[in-house]
Coordinates of C-alpha atoms in Angstrom, one line a residue:
X177 CA 0.0 0.0 0.0
X178 CA 1.3 3.5 -0.9
X179 CA 0.0 6.8 0.3
X180 CA 0.4 9.6 -2.3
X181 CA -0.1 13.3 -1.6
X182 CA -1.2 15.1 -4.7
X183 CA -1.3 18.9 -5.3
X184 CA -2.9 20.7 -8.3
X185 CA -2.0 24.3 -8.6
X186 CA -2.2 27.1 -11.2
X187 CA 0.8 29.1 -10.1
X188 CA 0.1 32.2 -12.3
X189 CA 3.6 32.3 -13.8
X190 CA 5.1 32.8 -10.4
X191 CA 3.4 36.1 -9.8
X192 CA 1.1 37.2 -7.0
X193 CA -2.7 37.0 -7.3
X194 CA -2.9 40.6 -8.5
X195 CA 0.3 40.3 -10.6
X196 CA 2.1 43.0 -8.7
X197 CA 5.0 41.0 -7.3
X198 CA 6.9 37.8 -7.7
X199 CA 5.8 34.9 -5.5
X200 CA 8.6 32.4 -6.1
X201 CA 10.1 32.3 -2.6
X202 CA 6.8 32.1 -0.9
X203 CA 5.6 29.5 -3.4
X204 CA 8.6 27.3 -2.6
X205 CA 7.9 27.5 1.1
X206 CA 4.2 26.9 0.6
X207 CA 4.7 23.8 -1.5
X208 CA 7.4 22.5 0.8
X209 CA 5.0 22.6 3.7
X210 CA 2.4 20.5 1.8
X211 CA 4.9 17.6 1.4
X212 CA 3.5 16.7 -2.0
X213 CA 4.6 13.5 -3.7
X214 CA 3.1 14.7 -7.0
X215 CA 2.5 18.4 -7.9
X216 CA 0.5 19.1 -11.1
X217 CA 1.3 22.7 -11.9
X218 CA -0.1 25.0 -14.6
X219 CA 1.1 28.4 -15.9
X220 CA 4.8 27.5 -15.2
X221 CA 7.4 29.7 -16.9
X222 CA 10.0 27.5 -18.5
X223 CA 11.8 30.5 -19.9
X224 CA 12.0 34.2 -19.1
X225 CA 14.8 36.1 -20.8
X226 CA 13.8 39.4 -19.2
X227 CA 13.7 38.4 -15.5
X228 CA 16.0 35.6 -14.4
X229 CA 14.1 35.1 -11.2
X230 CA 11.1 33.9 -13.2
X231 CA 13.2 31.6 -15.5
X232 CA 12.9 27.8 -15.4
X233 CA 10.4 27.7 -12.6
X234 CA 9.9 23.9 -12.8
X235 CA 13.6 23.4 -12.3
X236 CA 13.8 25.9 -9.4
X237 CA 10.8 24.3 -7.6
X238 CA 12.1 20.8 -8.2
X239 CA 15.5 21.6 -6.8
X240 CA 14.1 23.3 -3.7
X241 CA 11.7 20.5 -3.0
X242 CA 14.1 17.7 -4.1
X243 CA 11.7 16.3 -6.7
X244 CA 12.0 15.3 -10.3
X245 CA 10.5 17.5 -12.9
X246 CA 8.8 17.2 -16.4
X247 CA 7.9 20.3 -18.3
X248 CA 5.6 20.8 -21.3
X249 CA 6.0 24.1 -23.2
X250 CA 2.8 25.4 -24.6
X251 CA 2.6 29.2 -25.0
X252 CA 5.7 30.6 -26.7
X253 CA 6.4 34.4 -26.7
X254 CA 9.4 36.4 -27.8
X255 CA 11.1 36.5 -24.4
X256 CA 9.2 33.9 -22.5
X257 CA 7.4 30.6 -22.6
X258 CA 5.1 28.8 -20.2
X259 CA 3.2 25.6 -19.9
X260 CA 2.4 22.7 -17.5
X261 CA 4.8 20.8 -15.2
X262 CA 4.8 17.7 -13.1
X263 CA 7.0 17.5 -10.0
X264 CA 7.4 14.0 -8.6
X265 CA 9.0 12.3 -5.6
X266 CA 8.8 9.1 -7.6
X267 CA 10.9 8.3 -10.6
X268 CA 9.6 9.8 -13.9
X269 CA 9.9 7.0 -16.4
X270 CA 8.8 9.0 -19.4
X271 CA 6.9 12.1 -20.4
X272 CA 5.5 13.7 -23.5
X273 CA 3.7 17.0 -24.2
X274 CA 0.9 16.9 -26.8
X275 CA -0.3 20.1 -28.5
X276 CA -4.0 20.3 -27.9
X277 CA -4.4 24.0 -28.9
X278 CA -7.8 24.7 -30.4
X279 CA -6.8 28.0 -32.0
X280 CA -3.8 30.3 -32.3
X281 CA -5.0 32.7 -29.5
X282 CA -4.8 29.9 -26.8
X283 CA -1.8 27.6 -26.9
X284 CA -2.6 24.6 -24.8
X285 CA -0.8 21.3 -24.1
X286 CA -1.4 18.0 -22.5
X287 CA 1.6 16.8 -20.4
X288 CA 1.5 13.0 -20.0
X289 CA 4.1 11.5 -17.6
X290 CA 4.5 8.0 -16.3
X291 CA 5.8 7.6 -12.8
X292 CA 6.8 4.5 -10.8
X293 CA 5.0 4.2 -7.5
X294 CA 6.0 0.9 -5.8
X295 CA 5.1 -1.8 -8.3
X296 CA 2.7 0.4 -10.2
X297 CA 3.1 2.6 -13.3
X298 CA 0.9 5.6 -12.7
X299 CA -0.1 7.7 -15.7
X300 CA -0.2 11.4 -14.8
X301 CA -1.8 14.1 -17.0
X302 CA -1.4 17.8 -16.3
X303 CA -4.0 19.8 -18.1
X304 CA -5.0 23.5 -18.7
X305 CA -8.0 23.7 -20.9
X306 CA -9.2 26.6 -23.0
X307 CA -11.7 29.3 -22.2
X308 CA -14.3 28.3 -24.7
X309 CA -16.7 25.3 -24.2
X310 CA -16.4 24.0 -27.7
X311 CA -12.6 24.0 -27.5
X312 CA -12.6 22.3 -24.1
X313 CA -14.8 19.5 -25.5
X314 CA -12.3 18.9 -28.3
X315 CA -9.4 19.0 -25.8
X316 CA -11.1 16.5 -23.6
X317 CA -11.6 14.3 -26.6
X318 CA -7.9 14.4 -27.2
X319 CA -7.3 13.4 -23.6
X320 CA -9.7 10.5 -23.9
X321 CA -8.2 9.3 -27.1
X322 CA -4.6 9.5 -25.7
X323 CA -5.6 7.5 -22.6
X324 CA -7.5 4.9 -24.7
X325 CA -4.6 4.3 -27.0
X326 CA -1.6 4.5 -24.7
X327 CA -2.8 3.6 -21.1
X328 CA -3.5 0.0 -20.2
X329 CA -6.8 -0.5 -18.5
X330 CA -5.2 -1.8 -15.3
X331 CA -2.9 1.2 -14.8
X332 CA -3.8 3.9 -12.2
X333 CA -4.5 7.3 -13.6
X334 CA -4.3 10.9 -12.2
X335 CA -5.6 13.8 -14.2
X336 CA -5.3 17.2 -12.6
X337 CA -5.2 20.9 -13.5
X338 CA -7.1 23.9 -14.5
X339 CA -10.1 22.7 -16.5
X340 CA -11.8 26.2 -16.9
X341 CA -15.1 24.1 -16.7
X342 CA -17.2 26.5 -14.6
X343 CA -20.4 24.9 -15.9
X344 CA -19.2 21.4 -14.7
X345 CA -20.1 19.5 -17.9
X346 CA -16.8 17.6 -18.3
X347 CA -16.9 15.5 -15.2
X348 CA -19.7 13.3 -16.6
X349 CA -17.7 12.7 -19.8
X350 CA -14.6 11.7 -17.9
X351 CA -16.5 9.4 -15.5
X352 CA -18.4 7.6 -18.3
X353 CA -15.6 7.3 -20.8
X354 CA -12.5 6.9 -18.6
X355 CA -13.8 5.5 -15.4
X356 CA -12.1 8.3 -13.4
X357 CA -13.7 10.1 -10.4
X358 CA -13.2 13.6 -9.1
X359 CA -11.5 13.3 -5.6
X360 CA -14.1 15.4 -3.8
X361 CA -16.9 13.2 -5.1
X362 CA -15.3 10.1 -3.4
X363 CA -13.6 11.6 -0.4
X364 CA -15.0 10.2 3.0
X365 CA -17.7 12.4 4.4
X366 CA -16.3 14.8 6.9
X367 CA -12.8 14.5 5.5
X368 CA -13.2 16.8 2.5
X369 CA -12.9 20.6 2.9
X370 CA -14.2 22.9 0.2
X371 CA -14.7 26.4 1.5
X372 CA -13.8 28.5 4.5
X373 CA -16.5 30.0 6.7
X374 CA -18.3 32.9 5.0
X375 CA -17.2 35.4 7.6
X376 CA -13.5 34.5 7.0
X377 CA -13.9 34.9 3.3
X378 CA -15.6 38.3 3.8
X379 CA -12.8 39.4 6.1
X380 CA -10.1 38.5 3.6
X381 CA -12.1 40.1 0.7
X382 CA -12.5 43.3 2.7
X383 CA -8.8 43.5 3.3
X384 CA -8.1 43.0 -0.4
X385 CA -10.5 45.8 -1.3
X386 CA -8.7 48.1 1.1
X387 CA -5.3 47.1 -0.4
X388 CA -6.2 47.4 -4.1
X389 CA -8.9 48.5 -6.4
X390 CA -10.2 45.0 -6.9
X391 CA -13.6 44.0 -8.3
X392 CA -14.5 40.3 -7.6
X393 CA -17.5 38.5 -9.1
X394 CA -20.6 39.9 -7.4
X395 CA -21.8 36.6 -6.0
X396 CA -21.9 35.0 -2.6
X397 CA -20.5 31.6 -1.6
X398 CA -21.7 28.8 0.6
X399 CA -20.8 25.3 1.6
X400 CA -21.6 22.6 -0.9
X401 CA -23.6 19.8 0.7
X402 CA -24.7 16.6 -0.9
X403 CA -27.5 17.4 -3.4
X404 CA -30.8 15.5 -3.9
X405 CA -31.4 14.7 -7.6
X406 CA -34.3 13.5 -9.5
X407 CA -36.2 10.6 -7.8
X408 CA -34.6 11.5 -4.5
X409 CA -31.2 10.1 -5.4
X410 CA -28.1 11.5 -3.6
X411 CA -25.7 13.2 -6.0
X412 CA -22.0 13.7 -5.4
X413 CA -20.8 17.2 -4.5
X414 CA -19.7 19.3 -7.4
X415 CA -16.0 20.1 -7.8
X416 CA -14.8 22.7 -5.4
X417 CA -14.6 26.5 -5.8
X418 CA -11.1 27.6 -6.5
X419 CA -11.1 30.9 -8.3
X420 CA -10.5 33.7 -7.6
X421 CA -8.3 32.6 -4.6
X422 CA -9.3 35.5 -2.4
X423 CA -13.0 34.9 -2.8
X424 CA -13.6 31.5 -4.5
X425 CA -16.6 31.2 -6.7
X426 CA -15.8 29.4 -9.9
X427 CA -15.1 25.7 -10.0
X428 CA -12.1 25.6 -12.3
X429 CA -9.5 23.2 -10.8
X430 CA -9.9 19.4 -10.5
X431 CA -8.1 16.2 -9.6
X432 CA -9.5 13.0 -11.1
X433 CA -8.3 9.5 -10.2
X434 CA -8.6 5.9 -11.2
X435 CA -7.3 3.0 -9.2
X436 CA -6.8 4.9 -5.9
X437 CA -8.8 5.3 -2.7
X438 CA -9.4 8.9 -1.6
X439 CA -8.4 9.5 2.1
X440 CA -8.8 13.2 2.1
X441 CA -9.4 16.2 -0.2
X442 CA -9.2 19.9 0.5
X443 CA -8.9 23.3 -1.0
X444 CA -6.3 25.5 0.6
X445 CA -7.6 29.0 1.5
X446 CA -6.3 32.0 3.4
X447 CA -2.7 33.1 3.7
X448 CA -0.3 32.5 2.1
X449 CA -2.3 31.1 -0.8
X450 CA -4.4 34.2 -1.5
X451 CA -1.1 36.1 -2.0
X452 CA 0.7 33.5 -4.2
X453 CA -1.7 33.1 -7.2
X454 CA -5.2 33.9 -8.5
X455 CA -6.1 30.2 -8.0
X456 CA -6.4 28.2 -4.8
X457 CA -4.5 24.9 -4.8
X458 CA -6.1 21.5 -4.3
X459 CA -4.6 18.9 -2.0
X460 CA -5.6 15.2 -2.0
X461 CA -4.3 12.2 -0.1
X462 CA -4.7 9.0 -2.0
X463 CA -4.1 5.4 -1.3
X464 CA -2.7 3.0 -3.9
X465 CA -3.3 -0.7 -3.0

């Protein structure tokens, strides 16, 4: 039996939530405290020729955390590039980045890495899907096709990242076609944490409004209980709210698994996370038989 701690985090290119300062040092400290075995990171700068402190972020984080790293370059600019990265405490056996860009304005990739966990080969997919629903559907189709053609049915799978799926239409596709499950849907009751208390979120938001001219989405938040569906059936909770980090409302970030048992799942709120990125990170503790 192996216990695997998994983090999924859009690190906002190593810049603070409002983009006003670099967050690399605090990001290293924050991730170190999580003791992650696998970190699925999005918006990682692989190259920055203008600011050396933002260059090769996957290598910087891997060295600080003593993890192996795989990087998939997606968006290429004149002086910079960024994409997805996987940091792993386990040996990375192979990795490949597939271009799943739907149009020239959004360069997206699918980073597929295989890691060795005890006697298992675990297939890890770091994703950052597009902003348009039609494009996300095509990108999910590319993910399904890749897994269908390259991943044996007995192999464990982890898929994590920023899905930009605020309408939550992709979970059903992934469950039905890949047999994966979102970790919050299968975490033990009482062991998953989605949102802070409303008064705490209001306090943080109030402080942010004092600090900067910031205009969040004008909507409230509340805990997500089990829902009663048609015919009185109990439905699993929706994926957690992760964006914007200071006042989470949209359900953008996910961790899906196949072949694991979920021991715990949580969204990380409050300091330092509200200062490090515009997304809140996800943390899941999984058990591999």
